[in-house]
Structure formats: structure tokens, C-alpha cells
Amino acid sequence: MINSATSLHPWTSCLSSLKEKLSEDVYNQWITPLKVFDLSEFQVSLAVPQNIDMEQLGKMYLGLIEHCFQEANGREVRIQLRRMPNTLASTPGYAHPFTGMPVIDLNPNYTFEEFVVGSNSQFAYSAAQAVAKDPGGTKFNPLLIYGGVGLGKTHLLQAIGNYVMSENSRKKVRYVTSEAFYREFVESIQHNRINELSNYYRNEVDLLLMDDVQFMSGKDRTQEEFFHIFNSLHQSRKQIVLTSDAPPGELKGLEDRLVSRFQWGLFVDIQPPDRETREAILRRKAIALNLDISDDIIGFLAEAIDSNIRVIEGAIRQLLLQASIKHSDITMELAKEIVNRTGINRPSKKVTPEDITTVVANYFVVEVDKIIEQGRGTKEVAQARQLAMFLMKELTSASLKTIGQRFGGRDHSTVVHAIKTIEKAMERDDSFKKSVDAIMSKLAARG
Ligand code: ADP
Ligand code: MG
């Protein structure tokens, strides 16, 4: 299902884009061996064979892979690297006991040590540690960690798993997203193997880590199966840890009896990090990547990026990538450019599509209506339209589809093309890039 051979697979498109940018040797050495084993709207998980230095790969190419994925598919995803057991590489038969799904390894970097604790996460962190030290033995069963996107839920969840495995390698730890569980369940129905699925979870798992339970909402039969598995594990005093995007009481589309089980143990939240914690996280990530960043720049980034930790990480990786492409040190200028260009701290949301078309029309000295109309128009009009589409993507939260609709009902591939064209032009032509930056500042000043 995932490695479908159609040329439209997002990963395949990403690969062609990478191929264009990398030398053949580099491509063959670093990119070819990677395999996709999970793909969702926001995330692509890549399995990395043992013989590849994962840290090096992450440092040098992760930013580029993310960039190419976005370029090729017009949407931003986060790329996760996971160690692939040798067995997976060599034996095609390596698969989940009953569904043919590869078992997802824990990310070895998601440890308690690597987690920067702030007042936003103190309680969740302590609870996770308590559970890791005595799985099934505390009152926190289940432990449910909830909070917004990119705040460290998966990290903490897997830290529990990594800790338990390092303490006792015989413990059978199973990490699964509820989405993957759902797919396993559907496949097990198709192949008449529900009993196997059920037995596997009841008998072969000592610690169940289930990520993003909200995904099960509305999927009644999956919930029912999970309900029974939950009860059985709980009865045998096996530890269960869950994460979700909302507290149990606000989980919509989940059965009451399941929600009430979630409330048996302890539920704790993770909040967005405050300024000091953001700074501490930035420092930690910079050290991990061996990056030499001045205090000024750390301070600037901590102030500028007040969203989630995934975005903070993304900024650091962009810095590394840009500095290595440009063979420059990490300067304040570069940091500012990244904050502006990647739209991390978009003046955004407040900038309206009308602002954009007006400013762009003025710049190209064309009429606003011409940009929005259906026909192509003059060269200037076509260029203005492409730029307006690009800016809408950068500065507003509109989807590609919505953007297309705003411009005379053009379809989403036209928008993707426009964005790519502008990006390429900006790379090629420094003065054009400066103009775009100027237009963006102008818009930011309005917002
Ligand atoms: P969530 O599951 O809540 O969406 P993740 O656990 O995937 O978020 O975290 C996003 C990224 O940020 C991960 O790479 C994770 O390692 C990192 N991260 C999150 N919280 C912290 C933290 N407190 N300290 C260090 N890294 C963190
Ligand atoms: Mg997560």
C-alpha cells in the first residue's frame, strides 16, 4: 500500500527532485537506500538501513529532503528517520506478525535525556518517568499525555519505550499510532485474522504505547477492538500509555466507555514552551547538530519562533542547510532570512488575499482583475499571478486548492507550478529575490 509503484507516489516525486539537486554519488549513497514505511498528511517516516550513518544523514540531508518533498508535492511534511533492522533490509518477509506492516521501531533519539524540560512539560515528564521506571506498577495506568502539535508527545511516549527497553531487553514494547492500529485492524478483517491481531496485542505486548488516539474517532469497530485489548492488558497489569490532541473529556467521536477507561489512570498535558524553555531547546538542538550559534542569534530565534518545537527544530536545520549551501557562517542575517523566508513567523494570517493581489498588481503595473481572471493575459499578468499565488501560500493559511479557486478556479497543480516557478526564479535571480522580499516586507507592514 505504501510502496505503491505508481509514479504519482509523493515519495517518488520527491526523489526526482532530490536527484536533480544532488550528485549521482551522493544520491546513490544517501538517498537510494531509504525506504518509506509510513506516510501521513504531515509526516513521512523513512527507514534507514544499519550501514548508513543516521546522524550524518539527518544533519546533511534532512532539510533538503523536506524541501524537495514540499517542492514536489506542494505540501509541507516532517521527515522522520528511523533505524531499519538489518532483517528488514535483507528479508522481504520482515513484517508485522499478521498484517505485513513493518513494525515501527522507536526513534533512538527520543529519550528522556534529550527532552528539555520546562514548566510547560514538567508534570508530563515526571509522570512519564515514573511509568518508565515501574511499568504497570504505578497508579498511572493508563497514562495519557495530551497537547498540541509538535510539543513533544511522541517524544515522551517513545522515551518511555526506549527507557524500558534499555532497562530490560526482554520486555516487549510495542509502539503504534492509532492510525497504524486502524490499518492493521482493517487488514486483519480482510484476511480473517482478527483473532491473531487480538492475541498478539494481548499476549505479545508488555508495554503498549499508542500515539494519537484521537485518530480512532468515528472508527467504531477499531475502538471496540481496542477496548477489549485495553481491558485485557490492564487486567494483566501491563502498562498502557496514550497520547492525544485533547483531554479525554474533549475527545470527540470516541466511545464513552473508552474515554472513561482513559480517565482511569492519569492524564497530563504539555503546553507550548515559554521563552526560556525555547531558548534551552534551541541550545540543545544546536549542540546536537554541532552548530556554532551565538547567543544573540539564539535569543533572536527564541523570541521570533513562538510556535511549536518541531518548528524550532526546522529553523535550526534550515540554518545548517543554508549555511552549508552558501558556505557561510551562521550569521544573524541568515537567521533573519530564515525566519522571514520560511514564514515561520509569518506576519501572516492577518495579510489578506486582497492585500496580496493589490500590492502585486501595483508592483507589476497591471490590473488586479486581470490577475484573477481566467485567461492567461500578458506576460506581466501571468508573472504577477504566479507571484500572488506564491505569496498567498507563504503569507496566508489558505490551502493550495483555495488559492487556485481565488484565481479564476485554477486547479491545485497550477498553483504548485506557480510556486515552484517563483522559487526557482528567486534562486536564480538575486534581484528578483530582493523584490519579492521587499513585497513581503510591504505586506508585513500592512498586516
Ligand atoms: P508531538 O508528538 O507532540 O506532535 P513530537 O514529540 O513529535 O511532537 O515533537 C516534535 C519534535 O520536537 C521532535 O523532534 C522532538 O524530539 C522535539 N521535541 C519536542 N519537545 C521537545 C523537548 N521538550 N525537548 C527537546 N526536543 C523536543
Ligand atoms: Mg506525535
Short mmCIF file of C-alpha atoms in Angstrom, two decimals, residues 21-350:
data_model
loop_
_atom_site.label_atom_id
_atom_site.label_comp_id
_atom_site.label_asym_id
_atom_site.label_seq_id
_atom_site.Cartn_x
_atom_site.Cartn_y
_atom_site.Cartn_z
CA LYS A 21 19.89 18.60 -6.81
CA LEU A 22 22.41 16.02 -5.70
CA SER A 23 25.37 14.47 -7.43
CA GLU A 24 24.83 10.91 -8.52
CA ASP A 25 27.26 9.56 -5.93
CA VAL A 26 25.65 11.38 -3.07
CA TYR A 27 22.21 10.38 -4.25
CA ASN A 28 23.15 6.72 -4.52
CA GLN A 29 24.94 6.63 -1.23
CA TRP A 30 22.47 8.51 0.94
CA ILE A 31 19.10 8.58 -0.71
CA THR A 32 18.63 5.37 -2.66
CA PRO A 33 18.81 3.07 0.39
CA LEU A 34 16.00 4.88 2.20
CA LYS A 35 12.60 3.25 2.30
CA VAL A 36 9.28 4.81 3.13
CA PHE A 37 7.39 2.86 5.68
CA ASP A 38 4.81 5.32 6.81
CA LEU A 39 3.26 8.30 5.18
CA SER A 40 0.60 10.57 6.53
CA GLU A 41 -0.53 14.05 5.67
CA PHE A 42 2.09 15.69 7.81
CA GLN A 43 4.79 13.13 8.17
CA VAL A 44 6.88 10.72 6.18
CA SER A 45 8.78 8.05 8.06
CA LEU A 46 11.87 6.77 6.35
CA ALA A 47 13.62 3.58 7.32
CA VAL A 48 17.39 3.95 7.36
CA PRO A 49 19.48 0.79 6.95
CA GLN A 50 22.08 0.00 9.59
CA ASN A 51 25.03 0.76 7.36
CA ILE A 52 24.05 4.39 6.96
CA ASP A 53 25.14 6.96 9.48
CA MET A 54 21.78 8.26 10.55
CA GLU A 55 23.11 11.24 12.41
CA GLN A 56 25.12 12.38 9.44
CA LEU A 57 22.18 11.82 7.15
CA GLY A 58 19.96 13.89 9.38
CA LYS A 59 22.48 16.66 9.63
CA MET A 60 23.29 16.95 5.99
CA TYR A 61 20.22 15.99 4.05
CA LEU A 62 17.08 16.07 6.16
CA GLY A 63 16.39 19.73 5.46
CA LEU A 64 16.92 19.18 1.77
CA ILE A 65 14.66 16.12 1.68
CA GLU A 66 11.91 18.09 3.38
CA HIS A 67 12.45 20.94 0.99
CA CYS A 68 12.27 18.66 -2.05
CA PHE A 69 9.20 16.90 -0.75
CA GLN A 70 7.44 20.20 -0.42
CA GLU A 71 8.66 21.37 -3.79
CA ALA A 72 7.47 18.21 -5.49
CA ASN A 73 4.17 17.78 -3.72
CA GLY A 74 3.24 21.26 -2.66
CA ARG A 75 2.80 20.36 0.95
CA GLU A 76 4.99 20.53 3.95
CA VAL A 77 5.79 17.36 5.80
CA ARG A 78 8.11 16.43 8.53
CA ILE A 79 10.54 13.66 7.67
CA GLN A 80 11.26 11.16 10.40
CA LEU A 81 14.26 8.90 10.23
CA ARG A 82 14.02 5.53 11.86
CA ARG A 83 16.58 2.82 12.14
CA MET A 84 15.73 -0.14 9.95
CA PRO A 85 16.73 -3.50 11.35
CA ASN A 86 19.07 -5.43 9.04
CA THR A 87 16.45 -8.08 8.78
CA LEU A 88 14.10 -5.62 7.16
CA ALA A 89 16.69 -4.77 4.56
CA SER A 90 17.61 -8.32 3.68
CA THR A 91 14.44 -10.32 4.07
CA PRO A 92 11.40 -9.18 2.20
CA GLY A 93 9.40 -11.20 4.68
CA TYR A 94 10.15 -8.95 7.61
CA ALA A 95 6.81 -7.74 8.58
CA HIS A 96 4.30 -7.37 11.26
CA PRO A 97 3.25 -10.77 12.61
CA PHE A 98 -0.13 -10.64 10.98
CA THR A 99 -0.60 -7.74 8.68
CA GLY A 100 2.51 -7.37 6.63
CA MET A 101 3.05 -3.92 8.09
CA PRO A 102 6.60 -3.26 9.16
CA VAL A 103 6.89 -2.83 12.89
CA ILE A 104 7.83 0.72 13.68
CA ASP A 105 10.98 0.99 15.70
CA LEU A 106 11.36 3.54 18.39
CA ASN A 107 13.36 6.57 17.40
CA PRO A 108 16.55 6.18 19.44
CA ASN A 109 16.86 9.95 19.79
CA TYR A 110 13.61 10.23 21.66
CA THR A 111 14.97 9.75 25.15
CA PHE A 112 14.39 11.42 28.49
CA GLU A 113 17.91 12.84 28.33
CA GLU A 114 17.20 14.56 25.03
CA PHE A 115 13.97 16.08 26.29
CA VAL A 116 14.33 19.62 27.56
CA VAL A 117 12.01 20.02 30.50
CA GLY A 118 10.29 23.33 31.10
CA SER A 119 7.42 24.40 33.27
CA ASN A 120 5.23 23.58 30.27
CA SER A 121 6.12 19.91 30.39
CA GLN A 122 7.36 19.27 33.92
CA PHE A 123 4.39 17.29 35.08
CA ALA A 124 4.08 15.18 31.95
CA TYR A 125 7.79 14.48 32.07
CA SER A 126 7.71 13.31 35.70
CA ALA A 127 4.70 11.11 35.08
CA ALA A 128 6.36 9.56 32.03
CA GLN A 129 9.48 8.83 34.04
CA ALA A 130 7.52 7.29 36.89
CA VAL A 131 5.78 4.97 34.47
CA ALA A 132 9.00 4.09 32.68
CA LYS A 133 10.66 3.13 35.96
CA ASP A 134 7.81 0.91 37.05
CA PRO A 135 5.62 -0.01 34.11
CA GLY A 136 2.26 -1.34 35.23
CA GLY A 137 3.25 -0.77 38.83
CA THR A 138 2.06 2.79 39.39
CA LYS A 139 -1.42 4.15 39.63
CA PHE A 140 -0.85 5.85 36.33
CA ASN A 141 -2.35 3.18 34.17
CA PRO A 142 -3.15 4.27 31.60
CA LEU A 143 -1.06 7.39 31.39
CA LEU A 144 -2.47 9.79 28.80
CA ILE A 145 -0.36 12.69 27.57
CA TYR A 146 -2.23 15.33 25.63
CA GLY A 147 -1.39 18.61 23.95
CA GLY A 148 -0.98 20.47 20.67
CA VAL A 149 1.06 19.54 17.64
CA GLY A 150 4.82 19.40 17.86
CA LEU A 151 5.05 19.80 21.61
CA GLY A 152 6.82 16.55 22.39
CA LYS A 153 4.08 13.97 22.99
CA THR A 154 5.55 11.37 20.68
CA HIS A 155 8.99 12.10 22.04
CA LEU A 156 7.93 11.44 25.63
CA LEU A 157 5.91 8.40 24.66
CA GLN A 158 8.86 6.83 22.91
CA ALA A 159 11.22 7.89 25.70
CA ILE A 160 9.23 5.59 27.96
CA GLY A 161 9.69 2.76 25.47
CA ASN A 162 13.39 3.42 25.00
CA TYR A 163 13.93 3.54 28.73
CA VAL A 164 12.07 0.31 29.40
CA MET A 165 13.94 -1.50 26.63
CA SER A 166 17.29 -0.30 27.87
CA GLU A 167 16.50 -1.50 31.38
CA ASN A 168 15.09 -4.82 30.37
CA SER A 169 15.55 -6.00 26.86
CA ARG A 170 13.13 -8.86 27.31
CA LYS A 171 10.18 -6.55 27.81
CA LYS A 172 8.05 -6.49 24.74
CA VAL A 173 7.45 -2.88 23.89
CA ARG A 174 5.03 -2.03 21.14
CA TYR A 175 4.72 1.48 19.77
CA VAL A 176 1.83 2.05 17.40
CA THR A 177 -0.04 5.06 16.15
CA SER A 178 -3.76 4.67 16.31
CA GLU A 179 -3.77 5.21 12.58
CA ALA A 180 -1.50 2.21 12.09
CA PHE A 181 -3.60 0.23 14.52
CA TYR A 182 -6.66 1.08 12.48
CA ARG A 183 -4.96 -0.12 9.31
CA GLU A 184 -3.83 -3.32 10.98
CA PHE A 185 -7.36 -3.88 12.12
CA VAL A 186 -8.82 -3.33 8.67
CA GLU A 187 -6.30 -5.68 7.13
CA SER A 188 -6.91 -8.30 9.73
CA ILE A 189 -10.60 -8.20 8.90
CA GLN A 190 -9.84 -8.57 5.22
CA HIS A 191 -7.71 -11.60 5.85
CA ASN A 192 -9.87 -13.11 8.53
CA ARG A 193 -7.18 -12.75 11.11
CA ILE A 194 -8.81 -10.75 13.83
CA ASN A 195 -8.03 -13.39 16.40
CA GLU A 196 -4.40 -13.22 15.57
CA LEU A 197 -4.39 -9.47 15.93
CA SER A 198 -6.18 -9.66 19.20
CA ASN A 199 -3.94 -12.43 20.56
CA TYR A 200 -0.88 -10.58 19.50
CA TYR A 201 -1.77 -7.48 21.46
CA ARG A 202 -2.96 -9.41 24.48
CA ASN A 203 -0.08 -11.82 24.73
CA GLU A 204 2.87 -10.37 22.95
CA VAL A 205 2.92 -6.89 24.38
CA ASP A 206 4.14 -5.83 27.83
CA LEU A 207 4.07 -2.11 27.26
CA LEU A 208 1.66 -0.59 24.79
CA LEU A 209 2.44 2.90 23.56
CA MET A 210 -0.40 4.20 21.45
CA ASP A 211 0.14 7.54 19.76
CA ASP A 212 -2.58 9.98 18.70
CA VAL A 213 -5.66 8.10 19.88
CA GLN A 214 -7.87 10.86 18.50
CA PHE A 215 -7.39 9.32 15.09
CA MET A 216 -9.67 6.45 16.12
CA SER A 217 -12.58 8.81 16.43
CA GLY A 218 -15.56 7.72 14.41
CA LYS A 219 -14.00 4.33 13.74
CA ASP A 220 -16.30 2.31 15.90
CA ARG A 221 -15.11 -1.20 15.24
CA THR A 222 -11.49 -0.25 15.71
CA GLN A 223 -12.43 1.33 19.01
CA GLU A 224 -14.28 -1.76 20.06
CA GLU A 225 -11.31 -3.99 19.31
CA PHE A 226 -9.04 -1.59 21.14
CA PHE A 227 -11.41 -1.51 24.09
CA HIS A 228 -11.05 -5.27 24.55
CA ILE A 229 -7.31 -5.19 24.11
CA PHE A 230 -7.10 -2.35 26.60
CA ASN A 231 -9.10 -4.26 29.19
CA SER A 232 -7.11 -7.38 28.78
CA LEU A 233 -3.76 -5.61 29.10
CA HIS A 234 -4.95 -3.57 32.02
CA GLN A 235 -6.16 -6.64 33.82
CA SER A 236 -2.80 -8.30 33.44
CA ARG A 237 -1.21 -5.14 34.82
CA LYS A 238 0.51 -4.29 31.61
CA GLN A 239 1.29 -0.62 31.21
CA ILE A 240 -0.58 1.42 28.63
CA VAL A 241 0.47 4.92 27.59
CA LEU A 242 -1.57 7.02 25.21
CA THR A 243 -1.28 10.40 23.59
CA SER A 244 -3.96 12.62 22.15
CA ASP A 245 -4.52 16.14 20.95
CA ALA A 246 -7.13 16.90 23.62
CA PRO A 247 -8.00 15.87 27.16
CA PRO A 248 -10.18 12.74 27.38
CA GLY A 249 -13.34 14.69 28.08
CA GLU A 250 -12.94 16.58 24.82
CA LEU A 251 -12.11 13.68 22.57
CA LYS A 252 -14.93 13.73 20.07
CA GLY A 253 -16.11 10.65 18.27
CA LEU A 254 -14.69 8.25 20.82
CA GLU A 255 -16.99 5.91 22.66
CA ASP A 256 -17.80 6.88 26.23
CA ARG A 257 -16.67 3.60 27.66
CA LEU A 258 -13.29 4.01 26.02
CA VAL A 259 -12.95 7.59 27.20
CA SER A 260 -13.83 6.55 30.72
CA ARG A 261 -11.06 3.94 30.59
CA PHE A 262 -8.64 6.68 29.55
CA GLN A 263 -9.59 8.51 32.70
CA TRP A 264 -8.80 5.60 34.99
CA GLY A 265 -5.17 6.48 35.36
CA LEU A 266 -3.62 9.88 34.97
CA PHE A 267 -3.90 12.43 32.22
CA VAL A 268 -1.40 15.21 31.89
CA ASP A 269 -0.91 17.97 29.37
CA ILE A 270 2.05 19.52 27.61
CA GLN A 271 1.76 23.23 26.95
CA PRO A 272 3.67 25.32 24.42
CA PRO A 273 7.12 26.21 25.73
CA ASP A 274 7.79 29.62 27.24
CA ARG A 275 10.60 31.86 26.08
CA GLU A 276 13.24 30.41 28.43
CA THR A 277 12.38 26.86 27.50
CA ARG A 278 12.51 27.72 23.81
CA GLU A 279 15.96 29.10 24.32
CA ALA A 280 17.06 25.99 26.19
CA ILE A 281 15.68 23.79 23.42
CA LEU A 282 17.46 25.82 20.76
CA ARG A 283 20.74 25.48 22.60
CA ARG A 284 20.29 21.77 22.98
CA LYS A 285 19.45 21.25 19.32
CA ALA A 286 22.37 23.40 18.22
CA ILE A 287 24.75 21.34 20.31
CA ALA A 288 23.31 18.12 18.97
CA LEU A 289 23.99 19.32 15.43
CA ASN A 290 27.40 20.65 16.31
CA LEU A 291 26.33 24.11 15.31
CA ASP A 292 28.14 27.15 16.46
CA ILE A 293 25.49 29.79 17.07
CA SER A 294 25.97 32.97 19.00
CA ASP A 295 23.83 33.88 22.00
CA ASP A 296 22.41 36.78 20.04
CA ILE A 297 21.07 34.52 17.36
CA ILE A 298 19.72 32.01 19.85
CA GLY A 299 17.95 34.86 21.61
CA PHE A 300 16.58 36.19 18.36
CA LEU A 301 15.21 32.80 17.31
CA ALA A 302 13.73 32.08 20.73
CA GLU A 303 11.88 35.35 20.51
CA ALA A 304 10.84 35.06 16.87
CA ILE A 305 9.59 31.48 16.88
CA ASP A 306 6.97 31.13 19.47
CA SER A 307 5.13 28.20 18.00
CA ASN A 308 5.91 24.55 18.45
CA ILE A 309 9.13 22.68 18.94
CA ARG A 310 9.01 21.00 15.58
CA VAL A 311 9.17 24.45 14.01
CA ILE A 312 12.08 25.38 16.25
CA GLU A 313 13.91 22.28 15.10
CA GLY A 314 13.05 23.05 11.49
CA ALA A 315 14.59 26.51 11.81
CA ILE A 316 17.81 25.13 13.20
CA ARG A 317 18.04 22.62 10.39
CA GLN A 318 17.34 25.31 7.81
CA LEU A 319 20.14 27.37 9.29
CA LEU A 320 22.52 24.48 8.93
CA LEU A 321 21.40 23.75 5.40
CA GLN A 322 21.56 27.35 4.22
CA ALA A 323 24.92 27.93 5.85
CA SER A 324 26.33 24.87 4.14
CA ILE A 325 24.84 25.73 0.74
CA LYS A 326 26.20 29.24 0.98
CA HIS A 327 29.45 28.20 2.63
CA SER A 328 28.89 30.87 5.20
CA ASP A 329 28.92 31.07 8.97
CA ILE A 330 25.71 31.25 10.83
CA THR A 331 25.01 34.93 10.93
CA MET A 332 22.17 37.00 12.26
CA GLU A 333 21.35 37.94 8.71
CA LEU A 334 20.89 34.31 7.78
CA ALA A 335 18.75 33.70 10.84
CA LYS A 336 16.52 36.63 9.98
CA GLU A 337 16.26 35.49 6.41
CA ILE A 338 15.14 32.05 7.51
CA VAL A 339 12.59 33.39 9.91
CA ASN A 340 11.20 35.59 7.14
CA ARG A 341 11.55 33.29 4.21
CA THR A 342 10.28 30.08 5.73
CA GLY A 343 7.36 32.02 7.03
CA ILE A 344 8.00 30.55 10.45
CA ASN A 345 6.91 33.71 11.98
CA ARG A 346 4.63 34.80 9.23
CA PRO A 347 3.40 38.30 9.75
CA SER A 348 0.74 36.27 8.09
CA LYS A 349 -2.72 35.17 8.84
CA LYS A 350 -3.51 38.82 9.03
#
